[in-house]
PDB file of C-alpha atoms in Angstrom:
ATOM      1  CA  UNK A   1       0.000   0.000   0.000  1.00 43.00           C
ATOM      2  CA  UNK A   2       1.958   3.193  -1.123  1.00 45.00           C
ATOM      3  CA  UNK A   3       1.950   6.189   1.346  1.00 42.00           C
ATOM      4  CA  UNK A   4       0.109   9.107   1.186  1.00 44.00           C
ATOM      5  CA  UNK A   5       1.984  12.406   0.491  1.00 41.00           C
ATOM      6  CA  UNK A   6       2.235  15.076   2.819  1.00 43.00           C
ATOM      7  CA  UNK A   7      -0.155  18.253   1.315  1.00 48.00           C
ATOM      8  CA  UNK A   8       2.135  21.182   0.115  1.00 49.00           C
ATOM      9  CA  UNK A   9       3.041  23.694   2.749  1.00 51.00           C
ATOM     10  CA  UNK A  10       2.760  21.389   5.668  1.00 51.00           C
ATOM     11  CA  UNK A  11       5.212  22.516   8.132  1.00 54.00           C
ATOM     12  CA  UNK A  12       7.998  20.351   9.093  1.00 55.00           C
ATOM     13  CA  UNK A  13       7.153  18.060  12.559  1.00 53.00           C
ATOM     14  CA  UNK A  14      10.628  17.604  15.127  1.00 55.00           C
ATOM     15  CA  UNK A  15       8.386  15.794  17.367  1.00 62.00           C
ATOM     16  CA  UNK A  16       9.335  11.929  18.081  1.00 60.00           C
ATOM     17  CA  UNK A  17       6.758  10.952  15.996  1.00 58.00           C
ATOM     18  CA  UNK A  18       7.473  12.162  13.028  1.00 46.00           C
ATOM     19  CA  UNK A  19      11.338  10.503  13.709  1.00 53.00           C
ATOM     20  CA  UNK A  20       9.235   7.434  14.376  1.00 49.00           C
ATOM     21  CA  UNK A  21       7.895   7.859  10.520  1.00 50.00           C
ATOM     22  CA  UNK A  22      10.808   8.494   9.026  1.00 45.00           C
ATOM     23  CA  UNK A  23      12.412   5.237  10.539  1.00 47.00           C
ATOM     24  CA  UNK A  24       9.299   3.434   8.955  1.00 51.00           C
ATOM     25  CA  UNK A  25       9.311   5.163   5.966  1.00 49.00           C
ATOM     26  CA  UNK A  26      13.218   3.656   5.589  1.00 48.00           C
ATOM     27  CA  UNK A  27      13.333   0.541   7.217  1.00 62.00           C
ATOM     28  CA  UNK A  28      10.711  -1.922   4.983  1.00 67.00           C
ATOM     29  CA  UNK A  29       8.232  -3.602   7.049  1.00 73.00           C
ATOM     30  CA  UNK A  30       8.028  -7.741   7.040  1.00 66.00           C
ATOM     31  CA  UNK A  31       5.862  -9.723   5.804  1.00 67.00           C
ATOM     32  CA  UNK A  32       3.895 -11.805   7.945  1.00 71.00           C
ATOM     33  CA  UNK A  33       5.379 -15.220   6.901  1.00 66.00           C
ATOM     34  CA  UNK A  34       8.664 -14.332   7.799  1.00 63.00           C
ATOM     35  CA  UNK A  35       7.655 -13.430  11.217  1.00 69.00           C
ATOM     36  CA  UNK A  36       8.595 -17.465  12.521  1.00 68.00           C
ATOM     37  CA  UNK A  37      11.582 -17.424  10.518  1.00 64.00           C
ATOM     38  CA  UNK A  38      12.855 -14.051  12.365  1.00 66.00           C
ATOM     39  CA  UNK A  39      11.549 -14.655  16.175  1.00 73.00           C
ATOM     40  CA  UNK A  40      12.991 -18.237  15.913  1.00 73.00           C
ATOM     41  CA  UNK A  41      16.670 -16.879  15.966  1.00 63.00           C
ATOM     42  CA  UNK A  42      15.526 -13.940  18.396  1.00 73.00           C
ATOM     43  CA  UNK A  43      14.078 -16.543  20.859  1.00 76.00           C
ATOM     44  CA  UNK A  44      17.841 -18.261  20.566  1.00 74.00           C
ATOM     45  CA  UNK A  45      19.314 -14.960  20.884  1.00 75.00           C
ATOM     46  CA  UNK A  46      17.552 -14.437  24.346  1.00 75.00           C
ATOM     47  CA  UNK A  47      17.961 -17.736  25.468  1.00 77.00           C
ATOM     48  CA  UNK A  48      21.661 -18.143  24.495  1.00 75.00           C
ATOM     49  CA  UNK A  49      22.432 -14.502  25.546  1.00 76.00           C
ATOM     50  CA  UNK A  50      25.671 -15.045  27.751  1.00 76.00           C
ATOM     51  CA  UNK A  51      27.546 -17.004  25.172  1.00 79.00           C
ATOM     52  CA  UNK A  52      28.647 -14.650  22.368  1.00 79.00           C
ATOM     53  CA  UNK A  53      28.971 -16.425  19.815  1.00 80.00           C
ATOM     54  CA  UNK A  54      25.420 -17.854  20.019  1.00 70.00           C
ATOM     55  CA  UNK A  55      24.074 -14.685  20.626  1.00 75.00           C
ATOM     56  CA  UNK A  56      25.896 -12.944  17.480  1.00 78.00           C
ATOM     57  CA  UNK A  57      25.161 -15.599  15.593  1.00 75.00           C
ATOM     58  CA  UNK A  58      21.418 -15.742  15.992  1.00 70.00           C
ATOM     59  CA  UNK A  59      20.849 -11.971  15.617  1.00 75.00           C
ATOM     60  CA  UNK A  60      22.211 -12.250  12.711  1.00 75.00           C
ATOM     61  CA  UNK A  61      20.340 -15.004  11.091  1.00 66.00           C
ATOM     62  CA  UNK A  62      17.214 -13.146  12.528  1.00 67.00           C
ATOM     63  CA  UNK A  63      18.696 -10.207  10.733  1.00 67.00           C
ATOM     64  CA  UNK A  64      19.230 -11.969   7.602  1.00 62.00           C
ATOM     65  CA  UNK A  65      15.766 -13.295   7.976  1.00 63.00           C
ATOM     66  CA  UNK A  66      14.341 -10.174   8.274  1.00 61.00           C
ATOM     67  CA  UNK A  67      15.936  -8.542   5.204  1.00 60.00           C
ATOM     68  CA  UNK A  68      14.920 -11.781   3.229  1.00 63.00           C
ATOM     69  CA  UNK A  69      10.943 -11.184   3.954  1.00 69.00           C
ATOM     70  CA  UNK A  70      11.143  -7.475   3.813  1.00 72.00           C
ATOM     71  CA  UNK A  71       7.761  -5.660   2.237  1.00 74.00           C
ATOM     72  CA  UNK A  72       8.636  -2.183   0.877  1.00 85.00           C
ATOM     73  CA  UNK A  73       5.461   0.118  -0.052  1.00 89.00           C
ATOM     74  CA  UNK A  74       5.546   0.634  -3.940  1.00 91.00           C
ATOM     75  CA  UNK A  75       3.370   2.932  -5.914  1.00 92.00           C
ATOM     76  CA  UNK A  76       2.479   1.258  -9.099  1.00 94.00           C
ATOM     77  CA  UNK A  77       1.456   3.159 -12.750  1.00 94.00           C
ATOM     78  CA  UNK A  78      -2.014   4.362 -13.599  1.00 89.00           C
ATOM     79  CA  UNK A  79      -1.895   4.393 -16.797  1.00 91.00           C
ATOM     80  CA  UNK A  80      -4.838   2.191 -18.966  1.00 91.00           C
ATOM     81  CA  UNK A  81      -2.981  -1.333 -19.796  1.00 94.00           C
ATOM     82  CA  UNK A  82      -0.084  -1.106 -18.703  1.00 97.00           C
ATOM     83  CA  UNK A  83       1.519  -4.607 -17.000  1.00 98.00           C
ATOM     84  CA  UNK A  84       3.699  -4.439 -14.300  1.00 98.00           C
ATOM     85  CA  UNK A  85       6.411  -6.610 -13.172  1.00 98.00           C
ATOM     86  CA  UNK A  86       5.069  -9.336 -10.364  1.00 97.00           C
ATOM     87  CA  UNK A  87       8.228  -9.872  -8.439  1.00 95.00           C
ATOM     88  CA  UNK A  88      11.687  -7.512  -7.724  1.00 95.00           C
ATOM     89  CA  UNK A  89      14.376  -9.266  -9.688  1.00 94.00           C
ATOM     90  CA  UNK A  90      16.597  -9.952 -13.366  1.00 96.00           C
ATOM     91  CA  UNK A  91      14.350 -10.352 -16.180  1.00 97.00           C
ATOM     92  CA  UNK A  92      15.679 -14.169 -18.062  1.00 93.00           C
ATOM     93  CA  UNK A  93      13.457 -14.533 -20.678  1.00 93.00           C
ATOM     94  CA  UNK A  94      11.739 -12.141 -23.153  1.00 97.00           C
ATOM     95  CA  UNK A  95       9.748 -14.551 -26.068  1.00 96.00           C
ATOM     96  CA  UNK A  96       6.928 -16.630 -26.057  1.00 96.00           C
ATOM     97  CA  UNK A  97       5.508 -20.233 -24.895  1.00 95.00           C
ATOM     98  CA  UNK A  98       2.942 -22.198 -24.074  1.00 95.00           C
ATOM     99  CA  UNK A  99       1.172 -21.300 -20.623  1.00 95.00           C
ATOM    100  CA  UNK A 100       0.639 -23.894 -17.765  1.00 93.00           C
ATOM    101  CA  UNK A 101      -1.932 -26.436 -18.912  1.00 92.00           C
ATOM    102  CA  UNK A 102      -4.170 -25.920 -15.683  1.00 93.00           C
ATOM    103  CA  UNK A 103      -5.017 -22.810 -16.428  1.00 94.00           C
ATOM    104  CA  UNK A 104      -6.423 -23.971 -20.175  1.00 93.00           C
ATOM    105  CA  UNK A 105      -5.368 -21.130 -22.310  1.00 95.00           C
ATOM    106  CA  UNK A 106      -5.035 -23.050 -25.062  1.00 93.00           C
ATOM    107  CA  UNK A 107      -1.820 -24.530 -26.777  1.00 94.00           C
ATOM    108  CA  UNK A 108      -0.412 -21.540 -29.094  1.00 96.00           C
ATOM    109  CA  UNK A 109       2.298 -19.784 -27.626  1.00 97.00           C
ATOM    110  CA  UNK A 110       1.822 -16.512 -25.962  1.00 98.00           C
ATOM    111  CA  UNK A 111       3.747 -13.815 -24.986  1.00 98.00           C
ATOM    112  CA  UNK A 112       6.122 -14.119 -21.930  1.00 97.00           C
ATOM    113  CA  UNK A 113       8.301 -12.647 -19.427  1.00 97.00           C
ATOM    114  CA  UNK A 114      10.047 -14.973 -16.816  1.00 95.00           C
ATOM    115  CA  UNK A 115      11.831 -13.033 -13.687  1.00 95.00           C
ATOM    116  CA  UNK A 116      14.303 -14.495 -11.874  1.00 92.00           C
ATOM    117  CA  UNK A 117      14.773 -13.650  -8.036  1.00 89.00           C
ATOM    118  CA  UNK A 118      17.867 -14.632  -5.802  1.00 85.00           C
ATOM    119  CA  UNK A 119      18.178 -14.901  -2.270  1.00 79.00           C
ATOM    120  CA  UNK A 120      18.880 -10.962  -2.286  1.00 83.00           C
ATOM    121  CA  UNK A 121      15.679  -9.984  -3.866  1.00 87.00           C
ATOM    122  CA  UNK A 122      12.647  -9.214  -2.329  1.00 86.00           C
ATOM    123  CA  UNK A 123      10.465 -11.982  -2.660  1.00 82.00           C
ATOM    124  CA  UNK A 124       7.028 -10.911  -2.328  1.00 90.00           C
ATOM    125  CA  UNK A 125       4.625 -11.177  -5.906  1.00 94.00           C
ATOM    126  CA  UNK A 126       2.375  -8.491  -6.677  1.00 95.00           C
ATOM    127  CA  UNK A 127      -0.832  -8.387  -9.209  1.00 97.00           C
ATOM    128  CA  UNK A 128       1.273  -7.059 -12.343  1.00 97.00           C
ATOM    129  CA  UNK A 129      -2.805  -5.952 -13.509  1.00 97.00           C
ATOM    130  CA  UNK A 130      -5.592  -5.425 -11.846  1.00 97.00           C
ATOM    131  CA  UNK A 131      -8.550  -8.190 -12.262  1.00 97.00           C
ATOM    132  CA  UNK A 132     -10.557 -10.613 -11.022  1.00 98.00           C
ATOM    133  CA  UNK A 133      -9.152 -13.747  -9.807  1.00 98.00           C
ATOM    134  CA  UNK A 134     -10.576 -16.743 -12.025  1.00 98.00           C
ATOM    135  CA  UNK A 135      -8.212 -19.481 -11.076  1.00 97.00           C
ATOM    136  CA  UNK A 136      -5.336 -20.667  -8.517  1.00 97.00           C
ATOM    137  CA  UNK A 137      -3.521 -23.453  -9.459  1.00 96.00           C
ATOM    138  CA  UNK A 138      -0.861 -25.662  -7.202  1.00 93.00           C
ATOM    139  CA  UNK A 139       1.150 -27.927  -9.236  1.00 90.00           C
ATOM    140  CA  UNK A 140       3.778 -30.129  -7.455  1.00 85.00           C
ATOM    141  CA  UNK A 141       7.228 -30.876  -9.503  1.00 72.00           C
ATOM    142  CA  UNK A 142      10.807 -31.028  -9.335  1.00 69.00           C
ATOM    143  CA  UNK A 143      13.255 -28.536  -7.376  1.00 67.00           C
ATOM    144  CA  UNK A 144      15.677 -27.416 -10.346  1.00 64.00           C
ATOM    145  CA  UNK A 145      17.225 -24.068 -10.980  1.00 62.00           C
ATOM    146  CA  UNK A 146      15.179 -21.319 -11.001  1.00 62.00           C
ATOM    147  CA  UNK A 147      16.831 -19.921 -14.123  1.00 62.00           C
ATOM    148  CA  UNK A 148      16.932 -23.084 -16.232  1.00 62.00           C
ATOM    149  CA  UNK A 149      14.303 -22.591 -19.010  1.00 66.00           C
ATOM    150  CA  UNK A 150      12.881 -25.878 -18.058  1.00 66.00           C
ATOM    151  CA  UNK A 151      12.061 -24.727 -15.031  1.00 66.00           C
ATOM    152  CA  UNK A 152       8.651 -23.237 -16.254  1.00 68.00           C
ATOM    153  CA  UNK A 153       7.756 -26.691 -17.131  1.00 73.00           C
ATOM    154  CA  UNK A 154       9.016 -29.213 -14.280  1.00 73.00           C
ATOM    155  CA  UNK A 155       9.563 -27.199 -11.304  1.00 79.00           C
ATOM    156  CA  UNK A 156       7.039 -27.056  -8.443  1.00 86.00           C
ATOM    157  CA  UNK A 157       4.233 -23.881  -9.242  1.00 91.00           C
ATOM    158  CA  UNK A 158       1.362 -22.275  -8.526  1.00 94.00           C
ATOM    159  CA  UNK A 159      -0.224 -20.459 -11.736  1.00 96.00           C
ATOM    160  CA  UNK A 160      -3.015 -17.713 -10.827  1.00 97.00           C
ATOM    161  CA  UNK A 161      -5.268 -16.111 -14.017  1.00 98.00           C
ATOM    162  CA  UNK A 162      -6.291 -12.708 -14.014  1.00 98.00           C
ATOM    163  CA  UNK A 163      -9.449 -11.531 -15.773  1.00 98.00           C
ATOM    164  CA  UNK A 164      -8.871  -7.589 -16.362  1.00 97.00           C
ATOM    165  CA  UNK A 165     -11.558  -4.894 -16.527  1.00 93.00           C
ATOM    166  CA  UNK A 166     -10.554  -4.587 -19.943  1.00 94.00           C
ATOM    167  CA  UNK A 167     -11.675  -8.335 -21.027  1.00 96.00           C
ATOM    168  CA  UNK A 168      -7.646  -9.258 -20.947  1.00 97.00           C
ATOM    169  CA  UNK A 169      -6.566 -12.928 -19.301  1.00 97.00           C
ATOM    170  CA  UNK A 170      -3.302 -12.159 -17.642  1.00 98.00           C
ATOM    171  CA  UNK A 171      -1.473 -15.237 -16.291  1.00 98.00           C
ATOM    172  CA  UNK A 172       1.576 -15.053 -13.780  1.00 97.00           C
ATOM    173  CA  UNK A 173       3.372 -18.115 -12.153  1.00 96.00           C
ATOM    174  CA  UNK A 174       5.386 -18.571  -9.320  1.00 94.00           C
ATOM    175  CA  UNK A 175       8.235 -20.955  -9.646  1.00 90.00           C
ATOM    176  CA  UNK A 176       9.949 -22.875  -7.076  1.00 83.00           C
ATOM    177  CA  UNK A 177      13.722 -22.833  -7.318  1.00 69.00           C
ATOM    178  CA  UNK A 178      16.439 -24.776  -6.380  1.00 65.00           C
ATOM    179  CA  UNK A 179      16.322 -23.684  -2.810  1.00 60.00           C
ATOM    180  CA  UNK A 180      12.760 -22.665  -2.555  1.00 53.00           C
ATOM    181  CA  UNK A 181      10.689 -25.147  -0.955  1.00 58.00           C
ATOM    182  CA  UNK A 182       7.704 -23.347  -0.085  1.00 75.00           C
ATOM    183  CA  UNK A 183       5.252 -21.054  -2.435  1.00 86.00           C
ATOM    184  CA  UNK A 184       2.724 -18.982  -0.665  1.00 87.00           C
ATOM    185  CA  UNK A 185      -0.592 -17.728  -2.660  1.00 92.00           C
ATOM    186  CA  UNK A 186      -2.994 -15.868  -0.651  1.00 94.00           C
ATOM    187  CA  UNK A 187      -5.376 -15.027  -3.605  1.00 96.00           C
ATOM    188  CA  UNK A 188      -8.288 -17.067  -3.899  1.00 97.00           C
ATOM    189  CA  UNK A 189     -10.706 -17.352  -6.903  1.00 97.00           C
ATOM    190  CA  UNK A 190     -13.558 -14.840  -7.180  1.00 97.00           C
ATOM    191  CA  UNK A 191     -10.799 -12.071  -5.339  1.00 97.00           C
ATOM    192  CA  UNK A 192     -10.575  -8.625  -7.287  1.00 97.00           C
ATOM    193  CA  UNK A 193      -6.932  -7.528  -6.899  1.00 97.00           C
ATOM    194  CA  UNK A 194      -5.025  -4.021  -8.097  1.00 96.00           C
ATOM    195  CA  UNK A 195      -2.360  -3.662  -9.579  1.00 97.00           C
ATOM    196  CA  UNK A 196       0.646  -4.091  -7.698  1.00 96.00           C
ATOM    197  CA  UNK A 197      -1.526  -5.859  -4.552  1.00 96.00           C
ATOM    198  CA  UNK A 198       0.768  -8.627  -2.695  1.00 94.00           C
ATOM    199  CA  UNK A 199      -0.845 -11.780  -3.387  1.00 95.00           C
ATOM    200  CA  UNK A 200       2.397 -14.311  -1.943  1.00 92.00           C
ATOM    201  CA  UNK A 201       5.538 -15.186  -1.592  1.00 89.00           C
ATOM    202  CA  UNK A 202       8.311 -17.715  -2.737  1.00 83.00           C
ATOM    203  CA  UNK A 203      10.969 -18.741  -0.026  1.00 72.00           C
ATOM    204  CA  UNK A 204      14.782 -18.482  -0.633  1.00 64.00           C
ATOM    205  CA  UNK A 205      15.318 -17.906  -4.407  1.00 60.00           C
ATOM    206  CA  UNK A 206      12.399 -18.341  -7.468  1.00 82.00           C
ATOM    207  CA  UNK A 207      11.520 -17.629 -10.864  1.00 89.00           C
ATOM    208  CA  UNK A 208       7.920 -15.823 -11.762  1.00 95.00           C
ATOM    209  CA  UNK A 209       6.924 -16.389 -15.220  1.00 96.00           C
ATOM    210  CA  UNK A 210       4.212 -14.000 -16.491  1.00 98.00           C
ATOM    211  CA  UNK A 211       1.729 -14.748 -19.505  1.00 98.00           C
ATOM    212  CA  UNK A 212       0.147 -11.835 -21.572  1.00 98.00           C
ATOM    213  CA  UNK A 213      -2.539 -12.056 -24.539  1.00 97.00           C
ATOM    214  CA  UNK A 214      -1.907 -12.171 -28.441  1.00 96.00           C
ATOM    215  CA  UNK A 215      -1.097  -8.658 -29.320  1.00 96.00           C
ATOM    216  CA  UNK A 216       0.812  -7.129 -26.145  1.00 98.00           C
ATOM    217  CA  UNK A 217       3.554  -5.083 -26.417  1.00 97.00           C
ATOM    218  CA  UNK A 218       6.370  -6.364 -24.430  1.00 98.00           C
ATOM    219  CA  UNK A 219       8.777  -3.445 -22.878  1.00 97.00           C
ATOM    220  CA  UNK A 220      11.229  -5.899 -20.751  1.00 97.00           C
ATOM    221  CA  UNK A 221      14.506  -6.277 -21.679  1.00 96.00           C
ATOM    222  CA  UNK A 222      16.497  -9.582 -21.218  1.00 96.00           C
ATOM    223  CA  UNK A 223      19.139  -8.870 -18.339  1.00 96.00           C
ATOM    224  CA  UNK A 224      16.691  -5.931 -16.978  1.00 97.00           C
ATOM    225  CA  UNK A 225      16.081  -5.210 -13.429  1.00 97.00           C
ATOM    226  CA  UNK A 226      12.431  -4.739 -12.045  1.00 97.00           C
ATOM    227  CA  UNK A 227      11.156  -3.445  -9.403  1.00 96.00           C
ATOM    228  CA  UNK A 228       7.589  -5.497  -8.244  1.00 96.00           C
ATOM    229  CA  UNK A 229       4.149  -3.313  -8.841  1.00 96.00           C
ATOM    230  CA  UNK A 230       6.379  -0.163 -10.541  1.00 96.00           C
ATOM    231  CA  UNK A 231       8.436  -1.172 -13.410  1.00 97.00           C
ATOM    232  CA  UNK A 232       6.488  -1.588 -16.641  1.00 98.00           C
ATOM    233  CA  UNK A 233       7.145  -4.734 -18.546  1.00 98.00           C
ATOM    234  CA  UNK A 234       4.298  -4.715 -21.235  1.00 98.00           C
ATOM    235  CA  UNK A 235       1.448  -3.107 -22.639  1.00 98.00           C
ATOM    236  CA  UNK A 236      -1.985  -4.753 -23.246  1.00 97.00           C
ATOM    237  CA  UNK A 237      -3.486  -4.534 -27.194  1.00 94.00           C
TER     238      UNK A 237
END
């Protein structure tokens, strides 16, 4: 959810408050799933607090932890058909393929742009349109690098569809990697999501593939950064 800005003219606060929002407004907030994953290692930290070395060491993982499941705010685009990237990461693939089977969008290729995320990105996904939810699909498979092209096709997934406002289907996939073990997909069929909404989470590196309509205009770039709900990868016809 992006911030609201402060109105023109509004004097400067020096209260504590206002130091209060400035250390939220830097430090990103986490997201609820890593919440076990971070007070597991503080827990350790308390409990192992006279020897050093334990204590050091489990801050640290509970630091690591935190930075891993951080949420930043983004404000996404509001311009008419524009697609934004679902994840924070390096863009592998620019071409096209066949979508997932579950989500029956028939067997000629479609546009596509595949994202890869490492252990350093953030690893929440985000709507990249805004739509109605028509299906969630969990798909168990193998555990191979995220940024092997055969990935899309073997690796363990969980493929949502988006039906747009405009009458566009919108498909975008969360990939398992070679260290990811768990996908998380809060959306549900029959949910209306906007653009750039968090919808879930892949644990500890992941690919997410995203599936556009005959006719889009892809703007990604093979090797290009993006940054999740903000950075434009396509427009739709």
């Amino acid at each position: 959810m992006a911030r609201k800005p402060t109105p023109p003219g509004t004097p400067q606060s020096t209260s504590v408050g206002h130091i209060v929002d400035l250390v939220r407004g830097a430090v990103p907030p986490l997201h609820p799933a890593g919440l076990p994953f971070v007070l597991a290692p503080l827990g350790v930290a308390v409990l192992g607090r006279k020897r050093k070395w334990v204590r050091r060491g489990a801050l640290t993982s509970a630091a690591a932890c935190a930075a891993f499941f951080r949420h930043p705010h983004r404000v996404p685009p509001n311009r008419v058909g524009v697609v934004v990237a679902p994840a924070d990461g390096e863009v592998a693939l620019v071409d096209s393929a066949v979508p997932p089977s579950e989500l029956d969008m028939g067997t000629e290729p479609l546009p596509r742009v595949s994202i890869f995320l490492s252990v350093l990105d953030v690893h929440v996904q985000r709507s990249p349109v805004g739509g109605e939810v028509t299906k969630v699909v969990h798909r168990p498979g193998q555990f191979l690098s995220a940024d092997l092209a055969d990935a899309s096709e073997v690796n363990e997934r969980n493929s949502m569809l988006l039906h747009t406002q405009g009458g566009h289907d919108v498909a975008v996939v969360q990939i398992a990697g070679l260290l990811a073990r768990r996908i998380v997909c809060d959306a549900k069929v029959g949910d209306t999501l906007p653009i750039g909404d968090t919808y879930g989470l892949i644990r500890f590196g992941s690919r997410v593939d995203t599936y556009f309509p005959a006719g889009t205009t892809l703007l990604a770039e093979r090797g290009q950064r993006t940054i999740g709900a903000e950075t434009v990868i396509a427009q739709l016809p």
